[in-house]
Every structure is written in C-alpha cells, then in structure tokens.
PDB file of C-alpha atoms and ligand atoms in Angstrom:
ATOM      1  CA  MET A  25     104.895 108.485 131.545  1.00 50.00           C
ATOM      2  CA  SER A  26     103.668 110.435 128.532  1.00 59.00           C
ATOM      3  CA  SER A  27     104.405 110.599 124.829  1.00 86.00           C
ATOM      4  CA  ILE A  28     105.937 107.162 124.447  1.00 95.00           C
ATOM      5  CA  VAL A  29     105.604 106.008 120.852  1.00 97.00           C
ATOM      6  CA  ILE A  30     105.789 102.347 119.862  1.00 98.00           C
ATOM      7  CA  ALA A  31     106.059 101.717 116.109  1.00 98.00           C
ATOM      8  CA  VAL A  32     104.727  98.467 114.671  1.00 98.00           C
ATOM      9  CA  ASP A  33     105.584  98.054 110.997  1.00 97.00           C
ATOM     10  CA  GLY A  34     105.486  95.126 108.637  1.00 96.00           C
ATOM     11  CA  PRO A  35     103.998  93.689 105.464  1.00 94.00           C
ATOM     12  CA  ALA A  36     100.298  93.150 104.776  1.00 89.00           C
ATOM     13  CA  ALA A  37      98.481  90.432 106.714  1.00 89.00           C
ATOM     14  CA  ALA A  38     101.376  89.752 109.095  1.00 92.00           C
ATOM     15  CA  GLY A  39      99.044  90.156 112.085  1.00 91.00           C
ATOM     16  CA  LYS A  40     100.506  93.493 113.112  1.00 94.00           C
ATOM     17  CA  GLY A  41      97.112  95.220 113.399  1.00 94.00           C
ATOM     18  CA  THR A  42      95.700  92.837 115.996  1.00 93.00           C
ATOM     19  CA  LEU A  43      99.022  92.701 117.796  1.00 97.00           C
ATOM     20  CA  ALA A  44      99.399  96.498 117.889  1.00 98.00           C
ATOM     21  CA  ARG A  45      95.815  97.034 119.073  1.00 97.00           C
ATOM     22  CA  GLU A  46      96.226  94.508 121.898  1.00 96.00           C
ATOM     23  CA  LEU A  47      99.636  95.827 122.823  1.00 96.00           C
ATOM     24  CA  ALA A  48      98.188  99.366 123.072  1.00 96.00           C
ATOM     25  CA  ALA A  49      95.398  98.131 125.339  1.00 95.00           C
ATOM     26  CA  PHE A  50      97.879  96.323 127.598  1.00 94.00           C
ATOM     27  CA  VAL A  51     100.143  99.321 128.031  1.00 93.00           C
ATOM     28  CA  GLY A  52      97.342 101.915 128.099  1.00 93.00           C
ATOM     29  CA  LEU A  53      98.394 103.905 125.035  1.00 95.00           C
ATOM     30  CA  PRO A  54      96.107 105.180 122.251  1.00 96.00           C
ATOM     31  CA  TYR A  55      96.224 103.056 119.078  1.00 97.00           C
ATOM     32  CA  LEU A  56      96.179 104.139 115.431  1.00 97.00           C
ATOM     33  CA  ASP A  57      95.947 101.809 112.429  1.00 97.00           C
ATOM     34  CA  THR A  58      97.607 104.133 109.917  1.00 97.00           C
ATOM     35  CA  GLY A  59      96.519 101.982 106.958  1.00 96.00           C
ATOM     36  CA  LEU A  60      93.027 103.362 107.616  1.00 97.00           C
ATOM     37  CA  LEU A  61      94.254 106.848 106.700  1.00 97.00           C
ATOM     38  CA  TYR A  62      95.273 105.713 103.220  1.00 96.00           C
ATOM     39  CA  ARG A  63      92.110 103.645 102.909  1.00 96.00           C
ATOM     40  CA  ALA A  64      89.929 106.622 103.899  1.00 97.00           C
ATOM     41  CA  VAL A  65      91.647 108.905 101.366  1.00 97.00           C
ATOM     42  CA  ALA A  66      91.031 106.289  98.658  1.00 96.00           C
ATOM     43  CA  ARG A  67      87.388 105.977  99.774  1.00 97.00           C
ATOM     44  CA  LEU A  68      86.848 109.760  99.635  1.00 96.00           C
ATOM     45  CA  MET A  69      88.375 109.887  96.162  1.00 95.00           C
ATOM     46  CA  LEU A  70      86.217 107.019  94.906  1.00 96.00           C
ATOM     47  CA  ASP A  71      83.111 108.641  96.431  1.00 95.00           C
ATOM     48  CA  ALA A  72      83.970 111.866  94.614  1.00 94.00           C
ATOM     49  CA  GLY A  73      84.251 109.966  91.321  1.00 95.00           C
ATOM     50  CA  LEU A  74      88.028 110.491  91.236  1.00 94.00           C
ATOM     51  CA  ASP A  75      90.607 107.890  90.247  1.00 95.00           C
ATOM     52  CA  PRO A  76      92.819 107.119  93.302  1.00 95.00           C
ATOM     53  CA  ALA A  77      95.784 107.000  90.929  1.00 94.00           C
ATOM     54  CA  GLU A  78      95.208 110.707  90.178  1.00 93.00           C
ATOM     55  CA  ASN A  79      97.077 113.163  92.260  1.00 90.00           C
ATOM     56  CA  SER A  80      94.276 114.877  94.135  1.00 87.00           C
ATOM     57  CA  GLY A  81      94.790 112.879  97.304  1.00 89.00           C
ATOM     58  CA  GLU A  82      96.476 115.784  99.016  1.00 90.00           C
ATOM     59  CA  PHE A  83      93.131 117.554  99.093  1.00 88.00           C
ATOM     60  CA  CYS A  84      91.428 114.457 100.503  1.00 91.00           C
ATOM     61  CA  ALA A  85      94.152 113.916 103.088  1.00 92.00           C
ATOM     62  CA  ALA A  86      93.775 117.503 104.274  1.00 90.00           C
ATOM     63  CA  SER A  87      90.009 117.161 104.621  1.00 89.00           C
ATOM     64  CA  LEU A  88      90.053 113.768 106.399  1.00 93.00           C
ATOM     65  CA  GLU A  89      87.966 113.657 109.544  1.00 93.00           C
ATOM     66  CA  ALA A  90      88.001 111.146 112.398  1.00 92.00           C
ATOM     67  CA  LYS A  91      84.612 109.784 111.291  1.00 95.00           C
ATOM     68  CA  ASP A  92      86.088 108.887 107.883  1.00 96.00           C
ATOM     69  CA  LEU A  93      88.267 106.289 109.634  1.00 96.00           C
ATOM     70  CA  GLU A  94      85.238 104.609 111.184  1.00 95.00           C
ATOM     71  CA  ARG A  95      83.450 103.824 107.956  1.00 96.00           C
ATOM     72  CA  SER A  96      82.514 100.199 107.394  1.00 95.00           C
ATOM     73  CA  ASP A  97      83.466 100.272 103.705  1.00 96.00           C
ATOM     74  CA  LEU A  98      87.239 100.716 104.012  1.00 96.00           C
ATOM     75  CA  ARG A  99      88.217  97.069 103.454  1.00 91.00           C
ATOM     76  CA  THR A 100      86.663  96.328 100.087  1.00 91.00           C
ATOM     77  CA  PRO A 101      88.879  95.086  97.209  1.00 87.00           C
ATOM     78  CA  GLU A 102      88.278  98.442  95.450  1.00 94.00           C
ATOM     79  CA  VAL A 103      89.611 100.320  98.477  1.00 95.00           C
ATOM     80  CA  ASP A 104      92.523  97.833  98.830  1.00 89.00           C
ATOM     81  CA  ARG A 105      93.618  98.791  95.312  1.00 89.00           C
ATOM     82  CA  GLY A 106      92.856 102.489  95.767  1.00 94.00           C
ATOM     83  CA  ALA A 107      94.755 102.716  99.060  1.00 93.00           C
ATOM     84  CA  SER A 108      97.873 101.227  97.540  1.00 89.00           C
ATOM     85  CA  LEU A 109      97.652 103.799  94.714  1.00 91.00           C
ATOM     86  CA  VAL A 110      97.207 106.804  97.019  1.00 94.00           C
ATOM     87  CA  ALA A 111      99.916 105.510  99.382  1.00 93.00           C
ATOM     88  CA  LYS A 112     102.464 105.903  96.551  1.00 90.00           C
ATOM     89  CA  GLN A 113     101.829 109.626  96.219  1.00 93.00           C
ATOM     90  CA  PRO A 114     104.360 111.857  97.974  1.00 93.00           C
ATOM     91  CA  GLU A 115     101.753 114.644  98.402  1.00 94.00           C
ATOM     92  CA  VAL A 116      99.351 112.327 100.212  1.00 95.00           C
ATOM     93  CA  ARG A 117     102.063 110.917 102.448  1.00 95.00           C
ATOM     94  CA  ALA A 118     103.316 114.388 103.299  1.00 94.00           C
ATOM     95  CA  ALA A 119      99.799 115.576 104.121  1.00 95.00           C
ATOM     96  CA  LEU A 120      99.304 112.620 106.477  1.00 96.00           C
ATOM     97  CA  ILE A 121     102.553 113.013 108.437  1.00 96.00           C
ATOM     98  CA  ASP A 122     101.127 115.701 110.709  1.00 94.00           C
ATOM     99  CA  THR A 123      97.929 113.768 111.323  1.00 94.00           C
ATOM    100  CA  GLN A 124      99.964 110.830 112.593  1.00 96.00           C
ATOM    101  CA  ARG A 125     102.346 112.908 114.703  1.00 97.00           C
ATOM    102  CA  ARG A 126      99.478 114.904 116.223  1.00 95.00           C
ATOM    103  CA  PHE A 127      97.723 111.674 117.166  1.00 95.00           C
ATOM    104  CA  ALA A 128     100.633 110.707 119.418  1.00 96.00           C
ATOM    105  CA  SER A 129     101.535 114.163 120.666  1.00 95.00           C
ATOM    106  CA  GLU A 130      99.555 114.235 123.901  1.00 91.00           C
ATOM    107  CA  ARG A 131      99.622 110.762 125.357  1.00 93.00           C
ATOM    108  CA  GLY A 132     102.011 108.849 123.103  1.00 96.00           C
ATOM    109  CA  ALA A 133     100.651 105.979 121.002  1.00 97.00           C
ATOM    110  CA  VAL A 134     101.107 102.605 119.408  1.00 98.00           C
ATOM    111  CA  LEU A 135     100.868 103.028 115.631  1.00 98.00           C
ATOM    112  CA  ASP A 136     100.954 100.309 113.031  1.00 98.00           C
ATOM    113  CA  GLY A 137     101.835 100.770 109.386  1.00 96.00           C
ATOM    114  CA  ARG A 138     104.696 100.529 106.921  1.00 95.00           C
ATOM    115  CA  ASP A 139     106.833 103.594 107.659  1.00 96.00           C
ATOM    116  CA  ILE A 140     106.157 104.426 111.300  1.00 97.00           C
ATOM    117  CA  GLY A 141     109.658 103.605 112.553  1.00 97.00           C
ATOM    118  CA  THR A 142     111.442 104.834 109.431  1.00 96.00           C
ATOM    119  CA  VAL A 143     109.633 108.094 108.536  1.00 96.00           C
ATOM    120  CA  ILE A 144     106.840 109.131 110.902  1.00 97.00           C
ATOM    121  CA  PHE A 145     108.542 108.456 114.247  1.00 98.00           C
ATOM    122  CA  PRO A 146     112.235 107.779 113.607  1.00 97.00           C
ATOM    123  CA  ASP A 147     112.819 108.425 117.341  1.00 97.00           C
ATOM    124  CA  ALA A 148     110.115 106.050 118.586  1.00 97.00           C
ATOM    125  CA  ALA A 149     110.910 104.539 121.980  1.00 97.00           C
ATOM    126  CA  LEU A 150     110.535 101.073 120.524  1.00 98.00           C
ATOM    127  CA  LYS A 151     110.146  99.748 116.991  1.00 98.00           C
ATOM    128  CA  PHE A 152     108.844  96.364 116.001  1.00 98.00           C
ATOM    129  CA  TYR A 153     108.861  94.875 112.524  1.00 98.00           C
ATOM    130  CA  ILE A 154     106.292  92.078 112.449  1.00 97.00           C
ATOM    131  CA  THR A 155     106.638  89.647 109.598  1.00 96.00           C
ATOM    132  CA  ALA A 156     105.739  86.147 108.394  1.00 96.00           C
ATOM    133  CA  SER A 157     106.157  84.257 105.131  1.00 96.00           C
ATOM    134  CA  PRO A 158     103.594  84.919 102.354  1.00 96.00           C
ATOM    135  CA  GLU A 159     102.372  81.318 102.688  1.00 96.00           C
ATOM    136  CA  ILE A 160     101.659  81.629 106.411  1.00 96.00           C
ATOM    137  CA  ARG A 161     100.067  85.052 105.957  1.00 96.00           C
ATOM    138  CA  ALA A 162      97.878  83.640 103.190  1.00 96.00           C
ATOM    139  CA  GLN A 163      96.794  80.748 105.437  1.00 94.00           C
ATOM    140  CA  ARG A 164      95.835  83.108 108.255  1.00 91.00           C
ATOM    141  CA  ARG A 165      93.961  85.475 105.950  1.00 89.00           C
ATOM    142  CA  PHE A 166      92.178  82.528 104.319  1.00 92.00           C
ATOM    143  CA  LEU A 167      90.913  81.253 107.673  1.00 90.00           C
ATOM    144  CA  GLN A 168      90.039  84.752 108.955  1.00 84.00           C
ATOM    145  CA  THR A 169      87.934  85.438 105.888  1.00 85.00           C
ATOM    146  CA  GLY A 170      85.952  82.220 106.393  1.00 90.00           C
ATOM    147  CA  GLY A 171      87.878  80.032 103.899  1.00 90.00           C
ATOM    148  CA  ASP A 172      87.283  76.286 104.238  1.00 92.00           C
ATOM    149  CA  PRO A 173      90.611  74.395 104.221  1.00 91.00           C
ATOM    150  CA  ALA A 174      88.765  71.206 103.180  1.00 93.00           C
ATOM    151  CA  ALA A 175      87.198  72.826 100.084  1.00 93.00           C
ATOM    152  CA  PRO A 176      88.404  71.352  96.753  1.00 94.00           C
ATOM    153  CA  ASP A 177      89.764  74.717  95.600  1.00 94.00           C
ATOM    154  CA  ALA A 178      91.438  75.634  98.934  1.00 94.00           C
ATOM    155  CA  ALA A 179      95.006  74.857  97.793  1.00 94.00           C
ATOM    156  CA  GLU A 180      94.565  76.933  94.655  1.00 95.00           C
ATOM    157  CA  ALA A 181      93.041  79.820  96.624  1.00 94.00           C
ATOM    158  CA  LEU A 182      95.977  79.740  99.063  1.00 95.00           C
ATOM    159  CA  VAL A 183      98.549  79.854  96.274  1.00 96.00           C
ATOM    160  CA  ALA A 184      96.695  82.807  94.685  1.00 95.00           C
ATOM    161  CA  MET A 185      96.547  84.642  98.040  1.00 94.00           C
ATOM    162  CA  ALA A 186     100.263  84.093  98.714  1.00 96.00           C
ATOM    163  CA  ASP A 187     101.055  85.406  95.207  1.00 95.00           C
ATOM    164  CA  ALA A 188      98.885  88.480  95.776  1.00 91.00           C
ATOM    165  CA  LEU A 189     100.660  89.138  99.096  1.00 92.00           C
ATOM    166  CA  ARG A 190     104.054  88.791  97.415  1.00 94.00           C
ATOM    167  CA  GLN A 191     102.957  91.346  94.830  1.00 90.00           C
ATOM    168  CA  ARG A 192     101.741  93.734  97.509  1.00 86.00           C
ATOM    169  CA  ASP A 193     105.030  93.332  99.415  1.00 90.00           C
ATOM    170  CA  GLY A 194     106.859  94.140  96.189  1.00 90.00           C
ATOM    171  CA  ALA A 195     104.749  97.254  95.561  1.00 86.00           C
ATOM    172  CA  ASP A 196     105.053  98.461  99.183  1.00 86.00           C
ATOM    173  CA  SER A 197     108.824  97.829  99.306  1.00 90.00           C
ATOM    174  CA  SER A 198     109.720  99.288  95.938  1.00 91.00           C
ATOM    175  CA  ARG A 199     107.762 102.528  95.951  1.00 87.00           C
ATOM    176  CA  ALA A 200     109.888 105.653  95.804  1.00 89.00           C
ATOM    177  CA  VAL A 201     108.486 107.368  98.907  1.00 90.00           C
ATOM    178  CA  ALA A 202     108.480 105.795 102.364  1.00 89.00           C
ATOM    179  CA  PRO A 203     108.901 102.217 101.136  1.00 90.00           C
ATOM    180  CA  LEU A 204     108.285  99.327 103.480  1.00 91.00           C
ATOM    181  CA  LYS A 205     111.645  98.539 105.021  1.00 93.00           C
ATOM    182  CA  ILE A 206     113.038  97.453 108.341  1.00 96.00           C
ATOM    183  CA  ALA A 207     114.244 100.373 110.466  1.00 96.00           C
ATOM    184  CA  GLU A 208     117.849  99.846 111.531  1.00 96.00           C
ATOM    185  CA  ASP A 209     116.886  99.827 115.184  1.00 97.00           C
ATOM    186  CA  ALA A 210     113.713  97.753 114.788  1.00 98.00           C
ATOM    187  CA  ILE A 211     113.215  94.437 116.551  1.00 98.00           C
ATOM    188  CA  VAL A 212     112.155  91.903 113.938  1.00 98.00           C
ATOM    189  CA  VAL A 213     109.500  89.451 115.073  1.00 97.00           C
ATOM    190  CA  ASP A 214     108.973  86.577 112.651  1.00 96.00           C
ATOM    191  CA  THR A 215     105.608  85.092 113.585  1.00 95.00           C
ATOM    192  CA  ASP A 216     105.729  82.077 111.241  1.00 95.00           C
ATOM    193  CA  SER A 217     105.808  79.651 114.131  1.00 94.00           C
ATOM    194  CA  MET A 218     103.917  81.766 116.686  1.00 95.00           C
ATOM    195  CA  SER A 219     100.237  82.003 117.458  1.00 93.00           C
ATOM    196  CA  ALA A 220      98.782  85.512 117.810  1.00 92.00           C
ATOM    197  CA  ARG A 221      98.879  85.077 121.582  1.00 94.00           C
ATOM    198  CA  GLU A 222     102.524  83.963 121.560  1.00 96.00           C
ATOM    199  CA  ALA A 223     103.459  86.929 119.382  1.00 97.00           C
ATOM    200  CA  LEU A 224     101.744  89.314 121.805  1.00 96.00           C
ATOM    201  CA  SER A 225     103.464  87.745 124.850  1.00 96.00           C
ATOM    202  CA  HIS A 226     106.812  87.937 123.064  1.00 97.00           C
ATOM    203  CA  VAL A 227     106.325  91.636 122.236  1.00 97.00           C
ATOM    204  CA  LEU A 228     105.025  92.473 125.728  1.00 95.00           C
ATOM    205  CA  ALA A 229     108.088  90.851 127.297  1.00 95.00           C
ATOM    206  CA  ILE A 230     110.308  93.089 125.157  1.00 96.00           C
ATOM    207  CA  VAL A 231     108.267  96.177 126.096  1.00 96.00           C
ATOM    208  CA  ASP A 232     108.612  95.306 129.805  1.00 93.00           C
ATOM    209  CA  GLU A 233     112.353  94.936 129.430  1.00 94.00           C
ATOM    210  CA  ARG A 234     112.966  97.991 127.250  1.00 94.00           C
ATOM    211  CA  ILE A 235     110.446 100.447 128.713  1.00 93.00           C
ATOM    212  CA  PRO A 236     110.049  99.374 132.349  1.00 88.00           C
ATOM    213  CA  ALA A 237     108.303 102.668 133.199  1.00 85.00           C
ATOM    214  CA  LEU A 238     105.393 101.729 130.969  1.00 84.00           C
ATOM    215  CA  LYS A 239     103.191  99.863 133.430  1.00 70.00           C
ATOM    216  CA  ARG A 240     100.857  97.324 131.947  1.00 68.00           C
ATOM    217  CA  ARG A 241      98.052  95.136 133.082  1.00 63.00           C
ATOM    218  CA  SER A 242      99.144  91.495 133.291  1.00 59.00           C
ATOM    219  CA  THR A 243      98.357  88.955 130.546  1.00 55.00           C
TER     220      THR A 243
HETATM  221  O1  LIG B 330      97.742  98.001 106.299  1.00 63.45           O
HETATM  222  P1  LIG B 330      96.674  98.235 105.248  1.00 63.45           P
HETATM  223  O2  LIG B 330      96.487  97.079 104.304  1.00 63.45           O
HETATM  224  O3  LIG B 330      95.359  98.663 105.836  1.00 63.45           O
HETATM  225  O4  LIG B 330      97.209  99.469 104.361  1.00 63.45           O
HETATM  226  C1  LIG B 330      96.481 100.000 103.309  1.00 63.45           C
HETATM  227  C2  LIG B 330      97.435 100.550 102.264  1.00 63.45           C
HETATM  228  O5  LIG B 330      98.149 101.673 102.785  1.00 63.45           O
HETATM  229  C3  LIG B 330      98.506  99.557 101.793  1.00 63.45           C
HETATM  230  O6  LIG B 330      98.624  99.682 100.397  1.00 63.45           O
HETATM  231  C4  LIG B 330      99.770 100.006 102.457  1.00 63.45           C
HETATM  232  C5  LIG B 330      99.553 101.465 102.701  1.00 63.45           C
HETATM  233  N1  LIG B 330     100.143 101.966 103.951  1.00 63.45           N
HETATM  234  C6  LIG B 330     101.269 102.728 103.844  1.00 63.45           C
HETATM  235  O7  LIG B 330     101.777 102.926 102.744  1.00 63.45           O
HETATM  236  N2  LIG B 330     101.840 103.262 104.955  1.00 63.45           N
HETATM  237  C7  LIG B 330     101.292 103.035 106.162  1.00 63.45           C
HETATM  238  N3  LIG B 330     101.870 103.569 107.245  1.00 63.45           N
HETATM  239  C8  LIG B 330     100.139 102.234 106.282  1.00 63.45           C
HETATM  240  C9  LIG B 330      99.590 101.691 105.138  1.00 63.45           C
END
C-alpha cells in the first residue's frame, strides 16, 4: 500500500520523535522529523550572520538541502531558540509545506511535528497527538541529557526544565500561524504513565486496527 501518511504531533519532549521513528521502522514507511527543517533554517541563518527573528527565512527554507538536516549542530540551545523564532514566520512555514508533502508523496511517511495533522496533512490516514505533563517531560529530558537525580540541585533543575517546557508549549500553542493544537480527528496518547515501549505498543495496536493493510514486523 503506498502513500499512507501517519501524523505524530505533540509538545516538545513528549517522546514523539523516538516513537515516530520506531513506528515508521515497524510499518516500513519513511520517517521525517519536521522539527529538523526549522532547526536547519535557523542554523543556516545563524551561519550567515542573520538574526533568526528576521524575516529572511523564506530564502533559507527554499535553499535547504537534505544534508542540512544531517548536521550535528542542530540541537544547541542557540538553535533551539532560533528554530522557535523561524517557526513563527508564515513565509518560512509556507516555504516548508511543499518540502514536507513531497517527502511523503512517493511512499507515504510517518512525520512528527506540531502541525502535521492540522496543516501539512489534514487528510492523513491516522493522526496521533502524543503528550505528557511538563513535569514528566522534564524528568525524561533530565535523565536523557545525563542529569543525576541524586545531585543536590536536581530538584531545582527539574523545576526549571518544566517551566521552560511550559513556556515553549505556550509559544508553540499561541503563535498565529500553524499553532500547536490537537487535530479534531487525532488520537490523543497521554504517556505520563507509559514507558517508551508501552507507548509504542499502544500506538502500534491502533495502527493495526485502523490500517490493517499496513503490514508490520512484529514487536
Ligand atoms: O520538535 P523540535 O523541538 O525539534 O522543533 C524545533 C522547533 O520547530 C520548535 O520551536 C517547534 C517548531 N516546529 C514547528 O513549529 N512545527 C513543526 N512541524 C515542527 C517543529
């Protein structure tokens, strides 16, 4: 079966990237982390000495190449900030719509992001909205980035991370263009009390039920 699109949206650090990548591998569809597009535009702007808040991202979006998404310097704090500034710009978003649709045009795809089910693929075969509370997301991020839960400043660091995530949620949800929101027909998966493996099994069971033609290798 070709051209099946599965949208995986949700807030930052909800685990949707890992889940979407694994889901794609299980069902044999190409995978695109669309956050990398905004990160790469921010990176190109910073490299060119431009301020990512300035509106020249359309140019960068148009000149993005596949190799720009493979750079190892797309997850720095500077790029985090820059990506959220370029992601607000209607011109950048518009320039990236085609890139995302083309990616899925031949063989379908699993894409993760903020607006996949609402803007990029409103007719996706299946839409997931993966979420978790800011506190749980902060805990996961803390451990993933090598944080030591026994360190004297761990509690403080966790509170600061949860606050930062709340702020990012606010910025992503309140922007004028393509805000983060739950598509009406999305299946919401709250992973607060699920491990990454449980979340994947849960999502795979829904895929099996809703798109039986999409054969997958067993877990
Ligand atoms: O998921 P991420 O943290 O890599 O995303 C980087 C930035 O891009 C973040 O500010 C949210 C934004 N983004 C977006 O606006 N739309 C998407 N489809 C994906 C990411």
